[in-house]
Amino acid sequence: MSDDQRFGLDRRVTLPGPLRLDGGVLLSPVEIAYETYGELAADGGNAILICHALTGDQHVASNHPVTGKPGWWTRMVGPGKPIDPARHFVICANVLGSCMGSSGPATVNPATGAPWGMGFPVITIRDMVRAQAMLLDHLGVARLKAVVGGSMGGMQALSWPATFPDRVEAAVVIASTARHSAQNIAFHEVGRQAVMADPRWNGGAYYDGEPPASGLAVARMAAHITYLSEAGLTEKFGRRLQAREAKSFGFDADFQVESYLRHQGLSFVDRFDANAYLYITRAMDYFDLAEEHGGVLANAFRETRARFCLVSFDTDWLYPTRDSRAIVHALNAAGAPVSFVELSSPYGHDAFLLDAPELNRVVEGFLGAGQA
Amino acid sequence: MSDDQRFGLDRRVTLPGPLRLDGGVLLSPVEIAYETYGELAADGGNAILICHALTGDQHVASNHPVTGKPGWWTRMVGPGKPIDPARHFVICANVLGSCMGSSGPATVNPATGAPWGMGFPVITIRDMVRAQAMLLDHLGVARLKAVVGGSMGGMQALSWPATFPDRVEAAVVIASTARHSAQNIAFHEVGRQAVMADPRWNGGAYYDGEPPASGLAVARMAAHITYLSEAGLTEKFGRRLQAREAKSFGFDADFQVESYLRHQGLSFVDRFDANAYLYITRAMDYFDLAEEHGGVLANAFRETRARFCLVSFDTDWLYPTRDSRAIVHALNAAGAPVSFVELSSPYGHDAFLLDAPELNRVVEGFLGAGQA
């Protein structure tokens, strides 16, 4: 095994498809950008699929090619971590509809030779999962020891055993939900309207010129607030002023929290495509796992024998603990084995991405239990 | 008393000033648009000042001149209501910095003959209160039987006894706070950035052309979510689709909550000035009553003999009950008489504007108690 394989190798594959999408469109070809870490065991029993969140990517444990920053979940994935390439064959793919190499609005529509833009078909969480399954076929991974994800990644981790009941042995669903609430949809709609209000968006046809960076930055700012707890914001910033002694009585960023938010918005637009933001938020808003199964969430899990691990954070108001509890109740009704814990954290929804030793212990214990 | 006086008379006065603002600027003249209902008693003891919220106006109990809709608080102010023009002399003034006739960015700067735009001085909640005091002087109202307000109106109702301790007998502070939190500031900053991201904003100089309606609509949408509770949104909209049977797999407003939010944004821009939105949100973000009094909130109330009535709503996550409780603690420390109640409502922050019989009973009882 070379170091490249051990510590991440940025790959991209073009699969012929077609992939039949929930919206009815046949997508072909299907491009998937992904990374793998470690090696598939001879018995194929050590594959773990990591699913990323809305603005995440396949660089789960290796440096981001644009920002140069470490992978987004090196706290969970890496040597000595709960998910360890020395033991696991780790796969992480850029979701369908995103902008880090997988098919999405920014990739080329072969029928026109130009970027898809808003001509790209609207996709769902289940479509993302189906594309991941195509990738696993390509990689020769028949079944998953586990599928693991937080936030939108948790939606995929839930959708996996519901869509491919025989291919998943365990699912770890962190800070997530089985359906987007009216408030979730509302915040996403604000973001989409912010993007679309930017004249540079131009109906999604901006790839020849300047992207709608102003609108996308506003969208990111609004969303970012929902990722943090009120108490966490107060602890981190309170009403502290920027590096000046008094209020400016102007409209510069007087408060540190203003400056922080502006930075979040501006840095985001350098690494993300505005149309991809529209498509992925739409997929999340469409997500309602019960609806896909006759309106009864438990029905989603009746055919799988997967074990489940649910984790919520007490200060997460985006996908609060009651959302996880609803999933647990459905799993109980379906007779599926499930462990559930609400962890305490001051950091709100984003806690799953931050230093959370308890989360690591939970995931390590759950994955290890499957080996007994 | 004519019917005009009894049921509201839209008035506007230009006072010479100067008004010394917290930012150091001397504002002159000071225009104030206001309404009054009822007549001032011979002993001057029946004057009640109503303070409006961020996007409110002086038309508290009479039709809005632009939308034609009834006044924004006819549930509280009117014949047979807790605040009744038959008994009270009711005054409501458009706040400084707003756009319904009082001095603000949309009014004319006498030095240039053109609208102030972003040349208007940044103002504070206390500046709004000082302008209201100038209006009371003009009207011959020496003291207030009560000052009453919800949300930003509650900030003014708090600031009144702190700024003019001898002029206020009672203050009713509903769904409000003594300081804007980091999260409050963050949401407002998103709104300001949405306005400023609109090219039509043009640094605030748009009065000769098209206003930045797209940006302001996005700002309003983001803010509107904070006015409603998660449970209220779920109850009102859930994941219900618009008048079609299935998802569109497009970017039209599929969900009712999307359509509702878009409507909130679009209808707002017809009645509100984008620059005024910037100035008033800034004033709210600057509000920290303790900071104005040596960092100790109780100090704000040591010189007043006013009675206080605090009301919060259990589902208000914009200014949650703990914000009201902090004020109550400070009033206790200052030895001020205070009654406090948390009311139950599914409607979040906006509950104070909606049908709330309990709120009416609380206000009626509190105001009546002062007559004993």
XYZ file of C-alpha atoms in Angstrom:
744
model
C 0.000 0.000 0.000
C 1.473 3.336 -0.996
C 1.233 6.445 1.123
C -1.068 7.889 -1.505
C -3.575 5.169 -0.914
C -3.168 5.263 2.804
C -3.707 8.965 3.276
C -6.111 9.892 0.572
C -6.043 9.948 -3.173
C -8.238 12.363 -5.020
C -10.063 10.441 -7.657
C -12.798 10.996 -10.175
C -14.690 8.489 -12.185
C -17.132 8.860 -15.027
C -19.741 6.134 -14.920
C -22.004 5.578 -17.931
C -25.208 5.265 -15.946
C -27.884 6.094 -16.614
C -28.951 6.965 -13.095
C -32.708 7.253 -12.830
C -33.366 10.229 -10.579
C -36.360 10.675 -8.290
C -37.484 13.534 -10.518
C -37.745 11.099 -13.448
C -34.689 12.248 -15.391
C -32.111 9.705 -16.591
C -28.708 11.182 -15.844
C -25.848 9.972 -18.000
C -22.965 9.967 -17.585
C -22.533 10.251 -13.819
C -19.294 11.814 -12.668
C -18.231 11.114 -9.116
C -15.263 12.671 -7.367
C -14.186 10.761 -4.299
C -11.372 9.871 -1.979
C -10.475 6.611 -0.366
C -8.228 5.907 2.584
C -6.915 2.465 3.526
C -7.492 -0.792 1.731
C -10.497 -3.001 1.231
C -10.102 -6.201 3.245
C -10.051 -9.501 1.407
C -13.483 -10.345 2.764
C -14.761 -6.889 1.842
C -15.927 -6.354 5.393
C -14.152 -3.154 6.382
C -15.645 -0.543 4.064
C -16.975 2.609 5.685
C -18.721 5.283 3.654
C -18.563 8.807 5.020
C -21.283 11.146 3.825
C -20.629 14.859 3.868
C -22.851 17.802 4.781
C -24.296 20.599 2.615
C -21.066 22.426 1.902
C -18.716 19.548 2.599
C -16.727 17.510 0.130
C -14.811 14.288 -0.405
C -11.719 15.606 1.389
C -12.761 14.178 4.718
C -9.243 13.479 5.964
C -6.929 15.105 3.452
C -6.183 18.702 2.599
C -8.748 20.701 0.685
C -7.345 21.488 -2.778
C -8.665 25.073 -2.805
C -8.235 26.238 0.766
C -5.282 24.009 1.680
C -6.989 23.364 5.009
C -7.003 19.909 6.606
C -9.895 17.597 5.821
C -13.181 18.482 7.427
C -13.360 15.477 9.753
C -9.779 14.641 10.696
C -11.028 14.471 14.277
C -13.031 11.358 13.331
C -11.095 9.858 10.433
C -7.376 9.156 10.507
C -4.670 7.197 12.268
C -5.750 6.366 15.812
C -9.227 7.792 15.228
C -12.515 5.893 15.447
C -12.457 5.498 11.681
C -8.887 4.504 10.899
C -7.453 3.774 7.439
C -5.196 1.203 9.097
C -8.311 -0.862 9.768
C -11.001 0.526 7.518
C -11.408 1.135 3.842
C -12.800 4.651 3.990
C -14.715 6.107 1.073
C -16.010 9.652 0.799
C -17.631 10.972 -2.366
C -18.641 14.446 -3.351
C -22.433 14.334 -3.472
C -24.347 14.534 -6.697
C -25.245 18.158 -7.342
C -22.201 19.546 -5.595
C -19.233 21.337 -7.088
C -16.078 19.475 -6.144
C -15.999 17.226 -9.171
C -19.199 15.219 -9.092
C -21.969 15.844 -11.594
C -23.760 19.041 -10.751
C -24.817 22.364 -12.205
C -21.189 23.443 -12.662
C -20.176 20.375 -14.684
C -20.584 20.095 -18.417
C -23.836 18.924 -19.905
C -22.651 16.576 -22.650
C -25.695 17.443 -24.724
C -24.650 21.076 -24.994
C -20.942 21.127 -24.203
C -21.645 23.920 -21.696
C -22.164 23.847 -17.927
C -25.552 22.509 -16.921
C -26.446 25.571 -14.847
C -30.121 25.440 -13.919
C -30.630 22.831 -16.609
C -29.215 20.256 -14.234
C -32.017 18.051 -12.933
C -33.214 18.644 -9.386
C -31.911 15.821 -7.238
C -32.799 14.274 -3.901
C -30.911 12.813 -0.978
C -31.846 9.373 -2.297
C -30.355 10.257 -5.673
C -27.099 11.126 -3.895
C -27.214 7.715 -2.228
C -27.883 5.940 -5.519
C -24.873 7.661 -7.056
C -22.760 6.537 -4.107
C -23.967 2.985 -4.677
C -22.805 3.221 -8.286
C -19.414 4.282 -7.013
C -19.295 1.341 -4.600
C -20.110 -0.997 -7.485
C -17.251 0.532 -9.403
C -14.911 0.063 -6.446
C -16.028 -3.509 -5.883
C -17.544 -2.771 -2.484
C -20.556 -5.034 -2.117
C -21.569 -4.019 1.380
C -20.762 -1.367 3.946
C -19.553 -2.101 7.436
C -20.980 1.314 8.175
C -22.279 4.469 6.610
C -21.544 7.520 8.720
C -22.613 11.129 8.421
C -23.584 14.292 10.230
C -26.245 16.829 9.216
C -27.031 16.214 5.523
C -24.556 13.359 5.783
C -26.845 11.878 8.402
C -29.759 12.112 5.981
C -27.761 10.019 3.530
C -26.775 7.619 6.300
C -30.483 7.162 7.030
C -31.414 6.863 3.381
C -28.771 4.198 2.715
C -30.317 1.310 4.686
C -33.768 2.402 3.511
C -32.702 2.352 -0.145
C -30.239 -0.548 -0.084
C -31.323 -2.625 2.918
C -28.908 -5.473 2.133
C -25.778 -3.405 1.646
C -25.480 -1.704 5.037
C -24.487 -3.316 8.314
C -24.563 -0.172 10.418
C -25.531 3.484 10.134
C -24.254 6.350 12.259
C -26.549 9.361 12.051
C -25.274 12.476 13.802
C -27.063 15.799 14.333
C -29.549 15.039 11.629
C -33.207 14.584 10.853
C -35.540 12.376 8.864
C -37.348 15.368 7.400
C -36.783 19.057 6.901
C -39.093 21.179 9.017
C -40.889 24.313 7.890
C -38.240 26.391 9.671
C -35.433 24.441 7.985
C -37.049 25.031 4.604
C -37.585 28.699 5.428
C -33.922 29.330 6.183
C -32.873 27.564 2.984
C -35.393 29.541 0.993
C -33.878 32.776 2.316
C -30.498 31.567 1.093
C -31.791 30.640 -2.326
C -33.575 33.962 -2.684
C -30.370 35.754 -1.684
C -28.480 33.969 -4.470
C -31.213 34.549 -7.023
C -31.506 38.227 -6.033
C -27.908 38.768 -7.111
C -28.021 40.069 -10.718
C -24.842 38.112 -11.415
C -26.724 34.902 -10.816
C -28.362 35.511 -14.204
C -30.687 32.550 -14.074
C -27.734 30.331 -13.208
C -25.783 31.148 -16.380
C -22.766 32.881 -14.874
C -19.947 30.467 -15.597
C -18.495 32.692 -18.302
C -18.286 35.679 -15.978
C -18.458 36.718 -12.371
C -20.362 34.425 -10.023
C -23.108 35.753 -7.719
C -20.691 36.049 -4.824
C -22.618 38.729 -2.937
C -25.817 36.740 -2.882
C -24.075 33.503 -1.984
C -22.224 35.220 0.859
C -25.515 36.443 2.317
C -26.957 32.939 1.998
C -23.982 31.507 3.834
C -24.221 34.110 6.592
C -27.881 33.328 7.237
C -27.224 29.592 7.253
C -24.177 29.932 9.444
C -26.214 31.438 12.257
C -28.305 28.286 12.320
C -25.195 26.152 12.741
C -24.291 27.842 16.013
C -26.096 28.032 19.304
C -27.209 31.306 20.815
C -25.117 30.537 23.889
C -22.136 29.605 21.741
C -22.325 32.904 19.871
C -22.595 34.761 23.152
C -19.635 32.900 24.598
C -17.531 33.421 21.491
C -18.421 37.022 20.702
C -20.989 38.491 23.047
C -21.251 42.186 22.245
C -17.503 42.639 22.012
C -16.386 45.302 19.613
C -13.752 44.985 16.941
C -10.310 46.408 17.580
C -11.538 49.847 18.453
C -12.572 51.324 21.732
C -16.048 52.543 20.994
C -18.879 52.152 18.548
C -18.194 53.761 15.185
C -21.714 55.138 14.724
C -21.412 53.881 11.189
C -22.036 50.684 9.254
C -18.620 49.065 9.377
C -18.422 45.818 11.298
C -18.417 47.240 14.817
C -19.097 43.989 16.576
C -16.841 40.970 16.342
C -19.795 38.795 15.435
C -20.461 40.986 12.393
C -16.883 40.684 11.231
C -16.934 36.938 11.807
C -20.108 36.469 9.805
C -18.845 38.611 6.946
C -15.689 36.517 6.849
C -17.752 33.324 6.798
C -19.691 34.623 3.826
C -16.704 35.885 1.873
C -14.503 32.846 2.380
C -17.326 30.525 1.402
C -17.782 31.977 -2.070
C -14.187 31.138 -2.956
C -14.822 27.459 -2.530
C -18.435 26.879 -3.461
C -20.665 27.179 -6.484
C -23.873 29.177 -6.065
C -25.983 26.893 -8.252
C -24.737 23.863 -6.332
C -25.938 25.610 -3.178
C -29.399 25.934 -4.718
C -29.524 22.275 -5.760
C -28.276 20.803 -2.515
C -30.495 22.936 -0.286
C -33.405 21.873 -2.483
C -32.499 18.212 -2.011
C -32.421 18.724 1.753
C -35.761 20.538 1.757
C -37.283 17.708 -0.264
C -35.991 15.152 2.227
C -38.780 13.397 4.097
C -37.886 9.771 4.559
C -41.332 8.859 5.851
C -42.983 10.327 2.774
C -40.885 8.004 0.608
C -42.334 5.073 2.543
C -46.049 5.639 2.641
C -45.893 8.323 5.290
C -44.673 5.966 8.007
C -41.042 6.433 8.962
C -40.768 2.958 10.489
C -41.544 1.473 7.085
C -38.251 2.838 5.814
C -36.403 0.435 8.071
C -38.473 -2.735 7.953
C -36.307 -4.495 5.354
C -32.893 -3.705 6.743
C -30.959 -5.562 9.378
C -28.591 -2.677 9.952
C -27.704 -1.467 13.401
C -28.177 2.248 14.055
C -26.408 4.809 16.169
C -28.110 8.170 16.632
C -26.363 11.155 18.169
C -27.789 14.602 18.811
C -26.422 17.700 20.541
C -28.428 19.492 23.184
C -27.801 22.985 21.787
C -28.499 22.068 18.146
C -31.581 24.048 17.176
C -31.292 23.279 13.459
C -31.915 19.550 13.939
C -32.807 19.378 17.602
C -32.775 16.255 19.726
C -36.481 15.688 19.135
C -35.690 15.039 15.461
C -33.298 12.248 16.442
C -35.768 10.917 18.951
C -38.432 10.644 16.249
C -36.024 8.495 14.235
C -35.288 6.327 17.258
C -38.986 5.787 17.817
C -39.405 4.708 14.197
C -36.437 2.338 14.459
C -37.919 0.868 17.615
C -41.207 0.386 15.826
C -39.384 -1.360 13.003
C -37.519 -3.593 15.455
C -34.133 -2.271 14.374
C -31.282 -2.224 16.904
C -30.505 1.367 17.816
C -28.411 3.190 20.340
C -29.096 6.849 20.930
C -27.333 9.516 22.898
C -27.805 13.243 23.273
C -24.437 14.844 23.864
C -23.935 18.102 25.675
C -22.089 20.825 23.808
C -22.195 24.608 23.780
C -21.594 24.745 20.026
C -24.952 23.947 18.482
C -25.304 22.057 15.229
C -21.652 22.430 14.249
C -20.609 20.476 17.347
C -20.259 17.312 15.265
C -17.416 18.903 13.300
C -15.605 20.219 16.354
C -13.544 18.604 19.031
C -15.994 16.241 20.714
C -14.235 13.409 22.569
C -17.566 11.972 23.645
C -18.724 11.734 20.038
C -15.528 9.888 19.167
C -16.073 7.446 22.017
C -19.640 6.831 20.926
C -18.696 6.174 17.309
C -15.660 4.055 18.234
C -17.703 1.974 20.647
C -20.518 1.501 18.166
C -18.254 0.477 15.281
C -16.237 -1.806 17.557
C -19.366 -3.480 18.867
C -20.064 -4.731 15.371
C -16.775 -6.627 15.364
C -17.606 -8.635 18.455
C -63.848 66.304 20.423
C -64.200 65.567 16.730
C -64.121 62.093 15.268
C -60.792 62.931 13.717
C -59.271 63.507 17.113
C -60.995 60.561 18.644
C -59.910 57.996 16.079
C -56.553 59.140 14.929
C -55.232 62.137 13.091
C -52.087 61.821 11.058
C -49.825 64.650 11.993
C -46.296 65.801 11.352
C -44.333 68.480 13.131
C -40.992 70.052 12.376
C -39.177 70.994 15.557
C -36.149 73.258 15.400
C -34.029 71.223 17.776
C -31.171 70.751 17.735
C -31.329 67.239 19.090
C -27.946 66.106 20.370
C -27.588 62.489 19.286
C -25.596 59.812 21.111
C -23.200 59.775 18.164
C -22.379 63.441 18.824
C -24.211 64.948 15.872
C -26.618 67.844 16.386
C -29.711 67.063 14.343
C -31.753 70.059 13.227
C -34.514 70.313 12.396
C -36.244 67.221 13.788
C -39.307 66.070 11.912
C -41.714 63.842 13.758
C -44.747 62.152 12.259
C -47.225 60.984 14.838
C -50.799 60.175 15.636
C -52.860 60.891 18.689
C -56.123 59.376 19.838
C -58.335 60.820 22.574
C -57.798 64.009 24.550
C -55.312 65.039 27.170
C -57.023 65.309 30.543
C -57.047 68.656 32.305
C -54.580 67.377 34.870
C -52.417 65.909 32.131
C -52.543 62.538 33.809
C -53.897 60.290 31.063
C -51.152 60.376 28.420
C -49.936 57.018 27.135
C -47.077 56.800 24.678
C -47.035 53.744 22.430
C -43.657 52.837 20.973
C -43.526 50.825 17.775
C -41.263 48.011 16.651
C -38.608 47.876 13.915
C -40.919 48.057 10.939
C -43.873 49.598 12.736
C -45.200 53.107 12.464
C -47.376 55.723 14.093
C -50.589 54.184 12.781
C -51.137 52.111 15.868
C -54.937 52.217 15.749
C -55.812 53.758 12.399
C -55.449 52.567 8.841
C -52.013 52.466 7.259
C -51.888 55.078 4.479
C -49.972 52.812 2.076
C -51.432 49.379 2.666
C -54.878 50.495 3.819
C -54.692 47.858 6.533
C -55.945 48.505 10.063
C -53.489 49.873 12.614
C -50.891 47.418 13.866
C -52.201 47.232 17.438
C -55.941 47.650 17.243
C -56.141 44.636 19.539
C -54.625 46.753 22.313
C -55.611 50.313 21.438
C -59.140 51.382 20.703
C -62.653 51.636 22.108
C -63.108 49.056 24.853
C -59.468 48.016 24.688
C -56.911 48.250 27.514
C -55.678 51.505 26.022
C -58.828 53.377 25.156
C -59.011 56.838 23.560
C -62.181 57.422 25.594
C -60.007 57.443 28.721
C -56.454 57.930 27.517
C -54.611 60.457 25.426
C -52.704 58.063 23.185
C -49.614 59.188 21.316
C -47.639 57.159 18.830
C -44.752 58.634 16.860
C -42.795 57.244 13.967
C -39.314 56.661 15.383
C -36.354 58.749 14.381
C -34.571 57.044 11.500
C -37.726 55.454 10.109
C -39.534 56.228 6.880
C -43.110 57.152 7.695
C -42.522 60.873 8.020
C -40.029 61.301 10.841
C -36.465 62.409 10.157
C -34.504 59.578 8.641
C -32.372 58.655 5.648
C -35.291 59.127 3.264
C -36.085 62.666 4.391
C -34.416 65.739 3.004
C -31.138 66.957 4.417
C -31.682 70.719 4.564
C -27.972 71.284 3.979
C -28.114 69.637 0.560
C -31.763 69.718 -0.432
C -31.494 66.001 -1.233
C -32.403 62.911 0.796
C -29.962 62.178 3.570
C -29.291 58.618 2.432
C -26.316 57.223 4.318
C -25.385 60.761 5.319
C -28.045 60.574 8.001
C -26.409 60.222 11.390
C -26.489 56.820 13.043
C -29.018 56.939 15.856
C -29.747 54.965 18.997
C -32.814 53.819 20.862
C -32.146 56.635 23.335
C -32.114 59.132 20.484
C -35.539 57.880 19.454
C -36.716 58.432 23.007
C -35.262 61.931 23.117
C -37.092 62.804 19.915
C -40.317 61.487 21.449
C -39.702 63.720 24.475
C -39.390 66.696 22.150
C -42.747 65.762 20.670
C -44.306 65.515 24.129
C -42.979 68.982 24.932
C -44.574 70.230 21.752
C -47.875 68.582 22.678
C -47.765 69.933 26.224
C -47.481 66.504 27.797
C -45.318 66.867 30.884
C -45.467 63.295 32.078
C -46.631 59.901 30.886
C -49.151 57.783 32.689
C -47.446 54.972 30.832
C -45.080 54.186 28.028
C -45.923 50.922 26.311
C -44.122 48.899 23.657
C -43.267 45.483 22.338
C -39.996 44.331 20.798
C -38.066 47.482 19.805
C -40.973 49.386 21.329
C -40.124 47.659 24.586
C -36.541 48.884 24.318
C -37.885 52.414 24.102
C -40.263 51.769 26.987
C -37.224 50.689 29.045
C -35.116 53.587 27.893
C -37.803 56.137 28.754
C -37.674 55.897 32.570
C -33.885 55.530 32.382
C -33.535 58.698 30.304
C -36.386 60.775 31.748
C -36.904 59.321 35.236
C -39.362 62.048 36.273
C -41.618 61.898 33.252
C -42.802 58.280 33.383
C -45.206 56.762 35.867
C -45.291 53.296 34.376
C -43.599 51.272 31.666
C -44.977 48.203 29.913
C -42.222 46.207 28.226
C -43.411 43.304 26.079
C -41.314 40.637 24.336
C -38.228 42.748 24.575
C -34.686 42.890 25.891
C -32.264 45.266 27.577
C -29.506 44.389 25.143
C -29.112 42.825 21.745
C -27.368 39.475 21.868
C -24.703 38.249 19.476
C -27.341 36.173 17.698
C -29.670 39.191 17.442
C -26.856 41.238 15.944
C -25.939 38.408 13.595
C -29.429 38.183 12.112
C -29.567 41.937 11.632
C -26.157 41.933 10.002
C -27.376 39.346 7.491
C -30.242 41.671 6.649
C -27.984 44.688 6.257
C -25.580 42.748 4.053
C -28.514 41.558 1.942
C -29.570 45.179 1.363
C -26.033 46.348 0.684
C -25.395 43.429 -1.702
C -28.167 44.704 -3.956
C -26.503 46.843 -6.657
C -29.528 49.126 -6.588
C -28.661 50.087 -3.040
C -25.821 52.134 -4.542
C -24.354 53.244 -1.245
C -27.784 54.392 -0.126
C -28.245 56.846 -2.994
C -31.165 55.249 -4.792
C -33.958 57.768 -4.222
C -33.856 58.968 -7.817
C -34.285 55.462 -9.195
C -35.255 51.953 -8.228
C -34.841 50.993 -4.577
C -32.922 47.854 -3.561
C -36.115 45.852 -3.310
C -34.525 42.443 -3.872
C -32.029 42.886 -1.080
C -34.583 44.329 1.308
C -36.965 41.458 0.592
C -34.260 38.940 1.498
C -33.533 40.878 4.683
C -37.181 40.811 5.623
C -37.468 37.090 4.928
C -34.530 36.284 7.189
C -35.873 38.502 9.955
C -39.375 37.164 9.613
C -38.255 33.644 10.484
C -37.000 34.973 13.819
C -40.412 36.443 14.584
C -42.099 33.052 14.443
C -41.603 29.955 16.511
C -40.467 26.684 14.991
C -43.638 25.065 16.318
C -45.768 27.885 14.952
C -44.253 27.492 11.488
C -44.836 23.756 11.654
C -48.420 24.245 12.746
C -49.113 26.848 10.082
C -47.271 25.278 7.144
C -45.493 22.063 8.019
C -44.237 20.566 4.783
C -47.471 21.238 2.945
C -47.083 21.876 -0.738
C -48.565 24.706 -2.712
C -51.665 24.055 -4.787
C -50.192 21.179 -6.684
C -50.152 17.517 -5.941
C -46.444 16.741 -6.008
C -43.053 18.369 -5.822
C -42.145 20.280 -8.953
C -38.495 19.184 -9.002
C -37.743 22.795 -9.769
C -37.106 26.018 -7.898
C -40.579 27.498 -7.773
C -42.120 27.835 -4.339
C -43.111 24.212 -3.829
C -43.774 24.506 -0.137
C -46.353 26.847 1.351
C -43.760 28.223 3.742
C -41.619 29.308 0.791
C -44.506 31.116 -0.819
C -45.423 32.740 2.477
C -41.885 33.997 3.056
C -41.585 35.335 -0.471
C -44.835 37.207 0.024
C -43.576 38.645 3.312
C -40.465 39.914 1.563
C -42.216 41.346 -1.467
C -45.004 43.101 0.414
C -42.530 44.639 2.852
C -40.570 46.504 0.199
C -43.685 48.394 -0.856
C -44.001 50.012 2.522
C -40.484 50.365 3.878
C -37.286 52.176 3.007
C -34.134 50.070 2.763
C -31.871 52.685 4.323
C -34.275 53.115 7.216
C -34.015 49.363 7.740
C -30.245 49.721 8.011
C -30.463 52.582 10.494
C -33.078 51.077 12.762
C -31.440 47.644 12.913
C -28.209 49.428 13.787
C -29.917 51.289 16.618
C -31.271 48.018 17.973
C -27.879 46.311 17.743
C -26.309 49.220 19.608
C -28.890 48.930 22.365
C -27.385 47.850 25.671
C -29.080 49.707 28.484
C -26.586 48.501 31.082
C -23.679 49.806 29.043
C -25.248 53.274 29.122
C -25.218 53.067 32.910
C -21.763 51.947 33.862
C -22.340 48.337 32.904
C -24.925 47.741 35.644
C -28.481 47.429 34.397
C -29.979 48.232 37.808
C -28.301 51.640 37.661
C -30.563 52.531 34.752
C -33.547 52.461 37.088
C -32.251 53.942 40.338
C -33.610 57.433 39.723
C -37.055 56.560 38.500
C -40.167 55.897 40.525
C -41.943 54.272 37.635
C -43.774 50.980 37.979
C -42.860 48.288 35.471
C -44.746 45.510 33.781
C -42.710 42.908 31.919
C -44.267 40.337 29.617
C -42.527 37.596 27.665
C -43.803 34.727 25.509
C -42.595 31.194 26.063
C -41.964 30.467 22.368
C -40.182 33.766 21.634
C -36.625 32.791 20.691
C -35.692 36.270 19.452
C -36.033 37.864 22.888
C -36.571 34.854 25.103
C -38.003 34.930 28.608
C -34.536 34.970 30.142
C -34.031 38.433 28.626
C -37.112 39.711 30.444
C -36.042 37.954 33.600
C -32.691 39.741 33.524
C -34.559 43.051 33.408
C -36.773 41.999 36.310
C -33.706 41.122 38.366
C -32.222 44.540 37.667
C -35.470 46.257 38.594
C -35.578 44.267 41.808
C -32.024 45.309 42.559
C -32.993 48.922 41.943
C -36.026 48.598 44.207
C -38.453 49.389 41.410
C -41.956 47.915 41.532
C -42.283 45.314 38.821
C -44.751 42.677 37.776
C -43.648 40.002 35.378
C -45.447 37.277 33.517
C -44.416 34.786 30.871
C -47.392 34.080 28.659
C -47.869 30.898 26.717
C -48.322 31.215 22.968
C -47.468 29.095 19.970
C -46.614 32.134 17.867
C -43.144 33.151 18.991
C -42.012 36.752 19.091
C -44.906 38.053 16.990
C -47.371 36.875 19.647
C -47.554 40.389 21.073
C -49.099 41.633 17.835
C -51.616 38.828 17.564
C -54.793 38.009 19.387
C -53.635 37.511 22.961
C -56.467 37.962 25.474
C -54.113 37.256 28.361
C -51.816 40.043 27.260
C -54.751 42.425 27.158
C -55.794 41.421 30.667
C -52.259 41.920 31.956
C -51.933 45.380 30.415
C -55.429 46.430 31.456
C -54.861 45.281 35.006
C -51.493 46.961 35.239
C -52.688 50.288 33.873
C -55.795 50.178 36.030
C -53.743 49.454 39.127
C -52.095 52.826 38.721
C -55.439 54.552 39.081
C -56.141 53.012 42.464
